Short mmCIF file of C-alpha atoms and ligand atoms in Angstrom, two decimals:
data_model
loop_
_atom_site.label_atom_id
_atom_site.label_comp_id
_atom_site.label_asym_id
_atom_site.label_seq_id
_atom_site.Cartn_x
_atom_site.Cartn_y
_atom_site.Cartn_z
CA UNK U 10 17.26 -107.31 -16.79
CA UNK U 11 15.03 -104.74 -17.64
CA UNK U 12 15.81 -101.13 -18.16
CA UNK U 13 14.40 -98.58 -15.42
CA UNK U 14 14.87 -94.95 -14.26
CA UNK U 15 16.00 -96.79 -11.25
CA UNK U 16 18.73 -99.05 -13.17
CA UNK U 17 19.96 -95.25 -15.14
CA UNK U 18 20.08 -93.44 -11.47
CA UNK U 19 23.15 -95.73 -10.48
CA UNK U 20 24.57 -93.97 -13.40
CA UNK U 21 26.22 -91.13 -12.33
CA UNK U 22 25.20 -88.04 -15.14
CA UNK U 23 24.01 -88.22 -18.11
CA UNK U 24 24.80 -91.64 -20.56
CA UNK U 25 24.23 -89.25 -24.04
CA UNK U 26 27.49 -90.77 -25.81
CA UNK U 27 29.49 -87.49 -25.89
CA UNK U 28 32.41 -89.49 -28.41
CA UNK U 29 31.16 -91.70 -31.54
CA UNK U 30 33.49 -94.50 -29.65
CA UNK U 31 32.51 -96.68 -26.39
CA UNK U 32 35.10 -98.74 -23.99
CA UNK U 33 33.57 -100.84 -21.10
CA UNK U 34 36.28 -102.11 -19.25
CA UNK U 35 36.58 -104.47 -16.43
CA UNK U 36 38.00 -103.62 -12.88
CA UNK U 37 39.56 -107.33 -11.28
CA UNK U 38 41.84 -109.20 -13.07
CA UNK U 39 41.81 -106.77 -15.82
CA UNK U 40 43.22 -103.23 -14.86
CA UNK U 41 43.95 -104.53 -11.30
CA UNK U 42 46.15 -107.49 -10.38
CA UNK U 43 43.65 -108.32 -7.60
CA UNK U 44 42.00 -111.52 -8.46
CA UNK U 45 44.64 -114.16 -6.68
CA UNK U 46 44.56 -111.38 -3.99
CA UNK U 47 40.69 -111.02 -2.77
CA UNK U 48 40.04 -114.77 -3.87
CA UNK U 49 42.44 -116.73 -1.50
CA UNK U 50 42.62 -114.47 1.37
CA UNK U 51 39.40 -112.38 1.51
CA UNK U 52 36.83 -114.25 -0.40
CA UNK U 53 37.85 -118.03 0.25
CA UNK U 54 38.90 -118.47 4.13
CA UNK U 55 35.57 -116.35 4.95
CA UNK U 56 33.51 -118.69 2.63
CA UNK U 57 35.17 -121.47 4.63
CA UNK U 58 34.55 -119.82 8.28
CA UNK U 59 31.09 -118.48 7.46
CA UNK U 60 29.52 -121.86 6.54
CA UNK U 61 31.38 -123.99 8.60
CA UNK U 62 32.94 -126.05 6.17
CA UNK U 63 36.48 -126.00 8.42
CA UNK U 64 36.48 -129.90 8.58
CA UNK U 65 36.60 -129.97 4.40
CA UNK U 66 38.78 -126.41 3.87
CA UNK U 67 40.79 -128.28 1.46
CA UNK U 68 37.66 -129.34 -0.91
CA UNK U 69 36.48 -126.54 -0.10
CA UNK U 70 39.29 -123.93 -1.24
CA UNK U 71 40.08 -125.83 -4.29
CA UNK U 72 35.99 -125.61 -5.22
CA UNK U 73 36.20 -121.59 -4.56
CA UNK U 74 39.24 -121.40 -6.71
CA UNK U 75 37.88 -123.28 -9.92
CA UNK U 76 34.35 -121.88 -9.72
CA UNK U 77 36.41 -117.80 -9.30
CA UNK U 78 39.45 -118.17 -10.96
CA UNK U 79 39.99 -121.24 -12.96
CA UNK U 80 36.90 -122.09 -15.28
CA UNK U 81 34.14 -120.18 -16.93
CA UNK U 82 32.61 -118.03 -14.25
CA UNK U 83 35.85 -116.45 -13.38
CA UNK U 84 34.49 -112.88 -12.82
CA UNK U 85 31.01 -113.70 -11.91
CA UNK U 86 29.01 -112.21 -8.78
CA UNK U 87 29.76 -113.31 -5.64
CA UNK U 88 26.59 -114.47 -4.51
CA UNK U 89 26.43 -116.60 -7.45
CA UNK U 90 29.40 -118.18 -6.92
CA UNK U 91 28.33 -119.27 -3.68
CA UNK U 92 25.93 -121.24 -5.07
CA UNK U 93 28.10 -122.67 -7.77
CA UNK U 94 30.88 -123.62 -5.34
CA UNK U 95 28.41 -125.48 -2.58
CA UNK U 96 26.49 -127.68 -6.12
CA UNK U 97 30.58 -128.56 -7.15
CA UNK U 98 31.05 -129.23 -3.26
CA UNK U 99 27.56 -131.26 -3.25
CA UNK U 100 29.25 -133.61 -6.05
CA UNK U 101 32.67 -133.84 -4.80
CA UNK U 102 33.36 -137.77 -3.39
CA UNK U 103 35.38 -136.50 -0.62
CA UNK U 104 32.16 -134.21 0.92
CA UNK U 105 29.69 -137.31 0.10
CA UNK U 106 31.69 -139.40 2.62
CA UNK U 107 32.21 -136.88 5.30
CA UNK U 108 29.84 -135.84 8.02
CA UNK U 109 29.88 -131.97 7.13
CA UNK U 110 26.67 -130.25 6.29
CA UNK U 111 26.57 -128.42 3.27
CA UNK U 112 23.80 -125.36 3.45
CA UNK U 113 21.12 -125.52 1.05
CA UNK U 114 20.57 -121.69 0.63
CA UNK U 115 17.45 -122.48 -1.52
CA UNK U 116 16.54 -119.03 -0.07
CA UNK U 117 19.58 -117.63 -1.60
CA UNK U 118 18.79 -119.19 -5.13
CA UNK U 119 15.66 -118.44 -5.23
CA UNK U 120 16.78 -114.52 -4.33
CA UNK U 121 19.21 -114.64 -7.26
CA UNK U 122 16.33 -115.59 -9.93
CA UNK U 123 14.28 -112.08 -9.34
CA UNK U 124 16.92 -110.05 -8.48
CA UNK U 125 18.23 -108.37 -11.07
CA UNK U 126 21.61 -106.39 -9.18
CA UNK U 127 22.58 -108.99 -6.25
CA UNK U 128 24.44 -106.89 -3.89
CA UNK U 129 24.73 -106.20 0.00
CA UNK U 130 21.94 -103.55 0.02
CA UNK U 131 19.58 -105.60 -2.34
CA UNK U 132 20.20 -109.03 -0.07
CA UNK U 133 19.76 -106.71 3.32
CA UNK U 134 16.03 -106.04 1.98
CA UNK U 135 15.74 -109.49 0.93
CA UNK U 136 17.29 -110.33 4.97
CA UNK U 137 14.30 -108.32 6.10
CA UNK U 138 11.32 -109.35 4.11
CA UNK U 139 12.47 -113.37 4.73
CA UNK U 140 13.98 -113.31 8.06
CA UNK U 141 15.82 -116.37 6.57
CA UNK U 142 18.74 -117.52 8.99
CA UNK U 143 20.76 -119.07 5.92
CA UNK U 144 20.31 -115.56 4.20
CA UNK U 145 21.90 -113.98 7.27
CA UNK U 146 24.75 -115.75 6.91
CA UNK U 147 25.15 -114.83 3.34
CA UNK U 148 24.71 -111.18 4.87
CA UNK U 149 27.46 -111.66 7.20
CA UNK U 150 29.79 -113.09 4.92
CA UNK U 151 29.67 -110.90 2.40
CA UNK U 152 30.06 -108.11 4.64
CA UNK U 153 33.40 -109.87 5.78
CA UNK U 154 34.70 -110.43 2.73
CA UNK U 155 34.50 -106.42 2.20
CA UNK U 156 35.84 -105.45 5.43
CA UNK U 157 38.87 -107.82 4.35
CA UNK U 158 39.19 -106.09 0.84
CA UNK U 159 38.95 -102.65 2.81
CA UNK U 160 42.03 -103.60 4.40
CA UNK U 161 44.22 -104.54 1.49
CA UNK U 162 42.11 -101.55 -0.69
CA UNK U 163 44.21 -99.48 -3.42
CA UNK U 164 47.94 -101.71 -2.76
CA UNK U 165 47.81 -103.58 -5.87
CA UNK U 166 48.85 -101.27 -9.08
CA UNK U 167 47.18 -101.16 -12.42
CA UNK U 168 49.40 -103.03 -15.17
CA UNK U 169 51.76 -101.52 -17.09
CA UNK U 170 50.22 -99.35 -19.81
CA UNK U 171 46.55 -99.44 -18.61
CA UNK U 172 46.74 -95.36 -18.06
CA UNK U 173 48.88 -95.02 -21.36
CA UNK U 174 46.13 -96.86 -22.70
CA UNK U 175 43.07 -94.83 -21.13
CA UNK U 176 44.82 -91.63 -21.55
CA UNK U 177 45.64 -92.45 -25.21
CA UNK U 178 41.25 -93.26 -25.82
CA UNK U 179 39.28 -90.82 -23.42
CA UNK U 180 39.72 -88.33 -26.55
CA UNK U 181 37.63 -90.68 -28.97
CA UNK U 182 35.72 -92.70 -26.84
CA UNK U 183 33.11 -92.95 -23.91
CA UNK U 184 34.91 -94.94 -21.47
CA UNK U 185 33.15 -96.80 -18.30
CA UNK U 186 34.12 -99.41 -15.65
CA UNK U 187 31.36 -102.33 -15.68
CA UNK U 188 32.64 -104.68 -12.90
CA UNK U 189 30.55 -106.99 -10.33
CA UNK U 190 32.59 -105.97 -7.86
CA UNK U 191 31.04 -103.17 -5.19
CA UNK U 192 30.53 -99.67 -6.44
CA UNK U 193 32.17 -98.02 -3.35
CA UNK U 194 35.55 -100.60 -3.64
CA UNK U 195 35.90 -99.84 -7.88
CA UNK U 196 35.64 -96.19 -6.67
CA UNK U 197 38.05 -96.15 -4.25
CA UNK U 198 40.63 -98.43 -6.38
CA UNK U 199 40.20 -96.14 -9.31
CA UNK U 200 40.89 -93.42 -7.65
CA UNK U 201 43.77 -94.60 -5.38
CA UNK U 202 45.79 -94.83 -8.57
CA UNK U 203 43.99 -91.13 -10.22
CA UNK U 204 42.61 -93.56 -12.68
CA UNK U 205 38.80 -92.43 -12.27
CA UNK U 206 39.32 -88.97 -13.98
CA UNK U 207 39.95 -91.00 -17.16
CA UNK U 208 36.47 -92.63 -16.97
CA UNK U 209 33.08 -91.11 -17.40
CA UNK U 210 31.36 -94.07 -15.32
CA UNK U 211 32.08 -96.39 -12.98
CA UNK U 212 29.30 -99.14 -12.29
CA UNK U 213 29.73 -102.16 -9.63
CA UNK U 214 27.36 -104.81 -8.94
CA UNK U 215 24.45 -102.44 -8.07
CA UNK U 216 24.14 -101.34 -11.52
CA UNK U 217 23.00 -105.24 -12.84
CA UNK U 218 24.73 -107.56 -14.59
CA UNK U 219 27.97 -106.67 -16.92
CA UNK U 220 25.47 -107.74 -20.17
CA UNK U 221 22.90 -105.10 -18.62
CA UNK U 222 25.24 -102.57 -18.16
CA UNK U 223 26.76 -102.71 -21.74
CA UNK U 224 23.10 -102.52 -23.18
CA UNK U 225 21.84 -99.58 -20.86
CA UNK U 226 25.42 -97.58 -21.57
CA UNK U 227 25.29 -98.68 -25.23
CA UNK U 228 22.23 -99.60 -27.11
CA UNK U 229 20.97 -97.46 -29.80
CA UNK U 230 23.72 -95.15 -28.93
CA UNK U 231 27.01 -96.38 -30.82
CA UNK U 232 27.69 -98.23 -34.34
CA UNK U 233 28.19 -101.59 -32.72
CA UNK U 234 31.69 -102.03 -34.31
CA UNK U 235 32.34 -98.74 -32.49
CA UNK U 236 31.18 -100.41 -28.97
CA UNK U 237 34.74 -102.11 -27.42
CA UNK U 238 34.81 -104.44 -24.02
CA UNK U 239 38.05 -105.46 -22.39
CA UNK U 240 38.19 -108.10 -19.97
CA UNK U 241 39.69 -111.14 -18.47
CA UNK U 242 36.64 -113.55 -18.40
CA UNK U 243 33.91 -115.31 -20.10
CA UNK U 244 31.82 -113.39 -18.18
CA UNK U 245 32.92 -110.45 -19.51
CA UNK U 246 32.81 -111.96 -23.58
CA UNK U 247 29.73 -113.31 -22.96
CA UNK U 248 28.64 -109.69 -22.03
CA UNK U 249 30.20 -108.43 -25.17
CA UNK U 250 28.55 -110.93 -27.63
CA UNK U 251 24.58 -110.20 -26.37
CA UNK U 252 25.31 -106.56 -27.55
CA UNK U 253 26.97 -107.45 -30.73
CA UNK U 254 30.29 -105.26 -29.55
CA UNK U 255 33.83 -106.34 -29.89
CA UNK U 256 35.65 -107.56 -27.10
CA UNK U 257 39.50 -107.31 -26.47
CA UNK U 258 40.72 -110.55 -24.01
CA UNK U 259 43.20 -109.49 -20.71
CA UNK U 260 44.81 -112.65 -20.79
CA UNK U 261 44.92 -114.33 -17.22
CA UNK U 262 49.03 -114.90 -16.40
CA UNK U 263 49.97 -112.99 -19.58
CA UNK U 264 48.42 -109.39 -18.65
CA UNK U 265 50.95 -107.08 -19.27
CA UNK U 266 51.65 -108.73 -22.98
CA UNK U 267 47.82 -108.17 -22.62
CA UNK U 268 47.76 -104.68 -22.42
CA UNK U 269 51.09 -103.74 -24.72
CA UNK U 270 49.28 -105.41 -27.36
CA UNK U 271 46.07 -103.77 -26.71
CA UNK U 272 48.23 -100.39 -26.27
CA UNK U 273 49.98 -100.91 -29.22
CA UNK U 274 48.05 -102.35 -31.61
CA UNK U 275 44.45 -103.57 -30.99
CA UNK U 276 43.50 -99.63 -29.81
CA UNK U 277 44.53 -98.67 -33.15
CA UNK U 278 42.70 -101.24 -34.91
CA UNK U 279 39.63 -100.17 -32.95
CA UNK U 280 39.56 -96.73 -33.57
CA UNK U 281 40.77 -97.21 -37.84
CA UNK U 282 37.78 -99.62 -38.23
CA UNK U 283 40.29 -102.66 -38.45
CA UNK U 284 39.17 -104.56 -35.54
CA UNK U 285 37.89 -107.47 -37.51
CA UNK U 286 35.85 -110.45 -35.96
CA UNK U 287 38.64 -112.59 -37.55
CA UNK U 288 41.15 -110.54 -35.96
CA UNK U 289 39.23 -111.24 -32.66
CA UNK U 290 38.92 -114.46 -32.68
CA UNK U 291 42.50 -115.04 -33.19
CA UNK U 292 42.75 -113.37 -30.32
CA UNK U 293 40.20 -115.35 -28.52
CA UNK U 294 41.51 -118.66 -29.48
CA UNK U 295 44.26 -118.51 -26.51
CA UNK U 296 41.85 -116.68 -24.19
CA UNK U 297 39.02 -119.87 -24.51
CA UNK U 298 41.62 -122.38 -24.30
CA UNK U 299 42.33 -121.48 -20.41
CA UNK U 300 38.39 -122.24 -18.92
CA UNK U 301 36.96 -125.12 -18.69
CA UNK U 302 33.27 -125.36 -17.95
CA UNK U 303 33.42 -128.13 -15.53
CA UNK U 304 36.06 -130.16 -14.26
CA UNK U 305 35.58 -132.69 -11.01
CA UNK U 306 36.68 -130.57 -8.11
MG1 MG I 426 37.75 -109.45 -14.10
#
């Protein structure tokens, strides 16, 4: 992704580091217990309803559940995993030999290759340039997958010790949210819980990838071993490693050991200059362990 005026506007103020220190921190799965949550009842049964795959829900739920919470794309934008689940679903025996119709949604892949920040008002403009029928029921699903996260908005807590934890860094460090999840959803988590007055940003999917945010929020502006992300997927290590910052794992199932660790110990390490790559990828040798890049479905 390139950097434009257009990418910095979805910044809200100004991204001059105003602390030597920067934090990018993940929103799903990481501060908010949400991932089991949106996945099985808002993202999966609309996936299966939207394109008609009721005759193969069971395929069909398992596929959604490896490609968003199981394997390496945990984390990754929705319209992308979309795609990922129908090529598993295209492989799986059990589709091969039943009479359901899987939707090709080339127009949705080929979409996904320009468009740098894949979200509902990006996809509405590519809706209206196409007219594509397949792209309309993208449109439509996504829109009911939000309308079913609007319902269940700002219930789920933060973990234990996730304030503590921002409260005890917004002195030393620039802190922002870089999530693929909606701007207007982060915002109204974060501040259902007064957690948004401890940030400076919050970015969602509009703002571009999690590796493009990092780099626009970061590059040139911090020592590297002064730029921090904390997360609970690949996706979100992977976005760590092109900008040569540290990253700090939120393990899935063990979150709250996550986070006292993090509170008491790694935060320390961080800001004392003893946040060593070795000492990282001790803690990454649990976190890898738990995705698998492929599995059969
Ligand atoms: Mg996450």
């Amino acid at each position: 992704m390139s950097s434009t005026l257009h990418d910095l506007a979805l910044f809200p103020g100004d991204l001059a580091p105003a602390r030597s220190f920067f934090v990018g921190i993940d929103s799903d799965g990481c501060v908010f217990d949400t991932m089991e949550l949106k996945q099985r009842t808002c993202f999966c049964p609309n996936f299966i309803d939207s394109f008609g795959l009721q005759a193969v829900s069971g395929y069909a739920r398992e596929a959604w559940e490896f490609v968003n919470l199981h394997s390496r794309t945990r984390g990754c934008n929705r319209y992308e995993a979309v795609l990922r689940t129908l090529e598993l679903l295209r492989e799986h025996p059990g589709i091969k030999s039943s009479p359901v119709a899987l939707p090709k949604l080339a127009g949705l892949a080929t979409w996904l290759q320009h468009e740098p920040s894949p979200g509902l008002t990006t996809l509405r403009a590519e809706l209206d340039r196409t007219g594509s029928a397949e792209l309309e029921l993208v449109y439509l699903w996504s829109i009911a997958v939000d309308e079913a996260i609007g319902k269940s908005a700002g219930i789920v807590p933060p973990f234990p010790l996730v304030r503590e934890s921002l409260e005890a860094m917004r002195g030393s460090a620039d802190i922002m949210v870089i999530s693929q999840t909606p701007s207007e959803t982060l915002r109204r988590d974060w501040a259902q819980h007064g957690l948004d007055g401890l940030v400076r940003h919050i970015a969602g999917q509009e703002a571009g990838t999690k590796s493009g945010q990092l780099r626009l929020a970061t590059e040139g502006m911090y020592c590297p071993d002064r730029i921090l992300m904390i997360g609970d997927a690949p996706g979100d290590l992977e976005a760590a490693r092109r900008n040569k910052a540290l990253f700090y794992p939120i393990q899935p199932g063990n979150e709250v050991e996550s986070w006292r660790r993090f509170h008491d110990e790694a935060l320390d390490r961080f800001f004392e200059g003893s946040f060593t790559m070795k000492y990282q990828e001790m803690l990454l040798e649990e976190f890898s362990v738990q995705y698998p890049s492929a599995r059969p479905v």
